[in-house]
Amino acid sequence: MPRTTNHRVRSRAGRTARLLGAGAAAVVAASGLAACGSGDDGVPVLNWYINPDSGGQAEIASRCTDDAGGRYTIEVSQLPRDSPSQREQLVRRLAANDSSIDIMSLDPPYIPEFAQAGFFAPVPEDVAQRVTTDVVQSAVDGSTWDGELVTVPFWANTQLLWYRTSVAEAAGLDMTQPVTWDQLVEAAQGQDVRLGVQGIRSESLTVWLNALIESAGGSIIAENSTDPEDIELGLTSEAGVRAAEVLRDVSASGTGGPALSTANEDTTATDFEGDQGGFQVNYPFVYPRAQAAVEGGTLDQAVLDDYGWALYPRVDADTETAPPYGGINLGVGAFSEHPDFAYEATECITSTENQAYYFVSNGNPASDTTVYEDPDVLSEFPMAPTILESLQLAKPRPQTPYYSEVSGGIQREYHPTASVDPEQTPQDATELIEAVLRKEQLL
Amino acid sequence: MSTKEKTGWIVGGVLIVLYCLAPIAWIVSLSFKAPADLSNASFLPTTPSTENYATILTGNASELFLPALVNSFGICLIATFISCVLSMFAAYAIARLDFPGKKFILGTALAVAIFPVISIVTPLFNLWRQIGLYDTWPGLIIPYLSLTLPLSIWTMSAFFREIPWEMEQAAQVDGATTWQAFRKVIVPLAAPGVFTTAIIAFFIAWNDFVYGISLTSTSASRPVPAALGLFSGASQFEDPTGAIAAAAVIVTIPVVVLVLVFQRRIVAGLTNGAVKG
Amino acid sequence: MSTTTSPPTPRTKAEPAPERHTSDRAKAERKLGWLLAGPALAVMLLVTAYPIAQAFYDSLFDYRLTDPENRSFTGLNNYLVVLTDQLWWRSIGVTALITVVTVAVELVLGFGLALVMNKALKAIRPVLRAAILIPYAVITVVSAFAWQFAFDINTGFINSWFVWLPGVDSTTDWFGDFGTSIFVVCLAEIWKTTPFISLLLLAGLAQVPEVLQEAAQVDGATWWQRMRKVTIPNMKAAIMVALLFRTLDAFRVFDSIFVMTAGANGTETVSFLAYRQTISRLEIGLGSAVSVLLFLTVVGIAFTFIKGFKVDLSQARGDS
């Protein structure tokens, strides 16, 4: 028997065991830390579940902790990157009546579902009054369900039409006037440049289709209801068919680039910075993104100087555009132990000053209209007035507790966008979504 | 062996090594690309940058990544430890003792090993949120046992069969009880097998993704594979490719080290447990 | 007490011994056996049998997590919905495709690797062994990201490296349609799991009696003949075990799909379908039905292998 080997192994195993012991001690310590709802000194800790950003919400949390003067502290916890996963995580916890969720950063389309399920603490009337003063209508709409304000508007996002001034000039487009999708496709083809859109099978696709339908004067949900079986879809309406046509025409034109079916906001922005950049519809983050690239030395200042912006394209030349509305609103958890503090904190978070800070530092536009008069904002974001104008025209995505079913059904039928059939696809999507809502089909 | 044949082996060997290491080399290379360099369409970075490592270790993503790393290590080590202890006893009983139900235990282990994890994750999630194990360390450690236990039992039973049991009998003749014989004689003899099993069990726990994304929701227990999907770029719309690559490299380091140091044992453990004619 | 020979297998009633003594001893041994193996068994049953039973129970209800008030018993209706939905059958098809392609390629590739390792020079054997273990040990999610980034149109290098191949150019969008997405997914899976198969086969190779090989060689058998008549028949058990385990493993494919395509372009597998119904859509009832059906499918495959192909697991697992 090779005893020496065994001795060596035994001592190694002994070390492993000690390590494991240390690990076990760490677990106890860690779970002890995680479990406490208030700090050691009895000061309530408000947990704010945030969507990932560039650190702005964490900074605002610490500012508001200071403002609270020791009555409560705010700690942030990060949610996943895409909004459907953010919803999943929160719903899972809230379904467990989790009292550790005090404040949530929510993507507006999911707000009705949360409200309907009773996941929000009611908004006190005085708070509701204050947090909707001077706020763009789309953000107020996005915070409302069933005629009642259920969340606090925080920041509001919208897509603009970004163009290279040189390309638009060469194509003979007058960008001071509203432009249509057809004009853009023609210009992009004529100049051999890209028209960046988000064709990936994700929320981005629903955002695009919704903007097209709203711009054509229709809605994805024509007749709303809290009963899933009574929801009437507007995909097959005249506006719905027109939207599908534009979706198909833009995609089939080839101007979206070879990877249109996997193009998201980031890839669209990359393309726009590249040699073939011409036009794109995208959120304002593309501007600080390009500035960072110039600073990092990977983008020419000349390209940044060439950036132009305008309102989201129109579907029909004589109908006003309806740009996408997005952003984040703040919900207070129904099971929170400190809803009063939480609402107080949301007021601090969404203060004009903090919204301006968030806009300038993280590139996320404010829902508070007075922010757009801030000189810092105007110098950092010369397109701020266009953003405000866009937000005032913007339309939310369908508001329903069954949003994920509606959006998921749309993504399944309208992807890939190049093979959408305006006669057939809206019909198929309507049948699918209705069947899913009746629970007769999987999604 | 002729020189020609030798060259043949070496060429074959180099090809195999390339095949095995290329994706790893790629993710390492990618992790050293600066954000603006990511789409340079070539294998290597234009100029290597450690920016991505800074992001996940000290920057923006560190609040996500570092706790996840601690969670992954802690949860996997504890799960490995528990499954080794449990399977050590079980494997001893299977290899050594005569009792009915031995086949049943091995059969159960087999059934559990082929179990589709996704099928049990929802009921576990429901149960966990009711009893408060959701998003806690034990909430992951327990399901991890379903992954590590079956394999540990087989691997260890196979190892234990090769132990010269005469020594135990000798001890028993000397007046030791079965329990004493087990503890004093068999445990030291079995240590190498246990250790190998522990490494393999650790790999399996370390690899988990489904439980990690379904049964956690905060940094309190979220392991690294689940955290990888949560990184974001400079803003929420920018892709976190660089940060993911850097984090991927860091979580790959421990397994590579284990492989390099214990390769002979791991191979023995994998083949021993699985095929034994 | 039994006299043990090598290999040591526990004996049943090896020798007649004084009666009372044996039964006492057997009883004590039985008790100790259950005492030692019981906890492991209990844990295994607890974390699998209980949840699957619960899943079956849940599958009989119409139950959405965000709408608990409207939970209602629907009997087997959820199963009817799943089984009449083309999405289910499509995901079964996709899963089967991935399984067949990856397992077939892995078997051939793994066999080749095993042959090389079996015969390789002593000097390079440890290097090969370490290299081959790396894909096995790397986290599946990491491997999926590595392959995805490599093929991605923006971050990848594949398009620029393989531009000389017909059908590949700088604008090839690998994740843009079904065929190419599945190709990349399979590639990642094959890379990751071939080493495991090759190690199992290597162990099988080691069991082929050298004498038989030599005899065949003396008889003038070619390499291919020896392979077919001697090596492979003697490795049948090892091959079947490797096949069974990889098939069941491949059938549960989830991580790669989640990371690389998220089910776009019809690349959804059964596991991903189940995940989306329960975890994403929170349709506990419907999703549990998918889960139970997936479970039954896996059991069916295992049963087919064990009974149909007569895979002797007890032999393969050393449970003699």
Short mmCIF file of N, CA and C in Angstrom, two decimals, chain A residues 111-112 115 120-123 142-145 148-152 330-332 343:
data_model
loop_
_atom_site.label_atom_id
_atom_site.label_comp_id
_atom_site.label_asym_id
_atom_site.label_seq_id
_atom_site.Cartn_x
_atom_site.Cartn_y
_atom_site.Cartn_z
N ILE A 111 -46.36 48.03 -16.40
CA ILE A 111 -47.02 48.64 -15.24
C ILE A 111 -48.47 48.15 -15.05
N PRO A 112 -49.27 48.05 -16.13
CA PRO A 112 -50.65 47.57 -15.92
C PRO A 112 -50.71 46.18 -15.28
N ALA A 115 -50.00 46.55 -11.64
CA ALA A 115 -51.09 47.24 -10.97
C ALA A 115 -52.27 46.28 -10.79
N PHE A 120 -48.56 47.16 -6.37
CA PHE A 120 -48.13 48.50 -6.00
C PHE A 120 -48.85 48.98 -4.75
N ALA A 121 -48.12 49.70 -3.91
CA ALA A 121 -48.79 50.43 -2.83
C ALA A 121 -49.46 51.63 -3.47
N PRO A 122 -50.68 51.98 -3.04
CA PRO A 122 -51.39 53.09 -3.69
C PRO A 122 -50.61 54.40 -3.60
N VAL A 123 -50.67 55.19 -4.65
CA VAL A 123 -49.97 56.47 -4.65
C VAL A 123 -50.81 57.47 -3.85
N GLY A 142 -48.05 56.65 -19.30
CA GLY A 142 -47.32 55.41 -19.05
C GLY A 142 -47.35 55.00 -17.58
N SER A 143 -47.65 55.95 -16.69
CA SER A 143 -47.68 55.65 -15.25
C SER A 143 -49.08 55.34 -14.76
N THR A 144 -50.02 55.34 -15.68
CA THR A 144 -51.42 55.24 -15.29
C THR A 144 -52.00 53.90 -15.72
N TRP A 145 -52.86 53.35 -14.89
CA TRP A 145 -53.61 52.16 -15.30
C TRP A 145 -55.03 52.28 -14.79
N GLU A 148 -56.03 55.57 -13.12
CA GLU A 148 -55.43 55.97 -11.86
C GLU A 148 -53.91 55.98 -11.97
N LEU A 149 -53.29 56.99 -11.36
CA LEU A 149 -51.84 57.02 -11.36
C LEU A 149 -51.33 55.94 -10.40
N VAL A 150 -50.55 55.00 -10.92
CA VAL A 150 -50.09 53.89 -10.07
C VAL A 150 -48.58 53.91 -9.84
N THR A 151 -47.84 54.69 -10.66
CA THR A 151 -46.39 54.80 -10.47
C THR A 151 -46.00 56.27 -10.61
N VAL A 152 -44.73 56.53 -10.28
CA VAL A 152 -44.24 57.91 -10.34
C VAL A 152 -43.37 58.06 -11.59
N LEU A 330 -41.31 54.80 -11.51
CA LEU A 330 -40.99 54.18 -10.22
C LEU A 330 -42.25 53.65 -9.55
N GLY A 331 -42.23 52.38 -9.23
CA GLY A 331 -43.33 51.79 -8.49
C GLY A 331 -42.91 51.53 -7.06
N VAL A 332 -43.85 51.63 -6.14
CA VAL A 332 -43.56 51.30 -4.74
C VAL A 332 -44.23 49.96 -4.43
N TYR A 343 -42.43 56.53 -0.96
CA TYR A 343 -42.99 57.58 -1.82
C TYR A 343 -42.25 58.89 -1.67
#
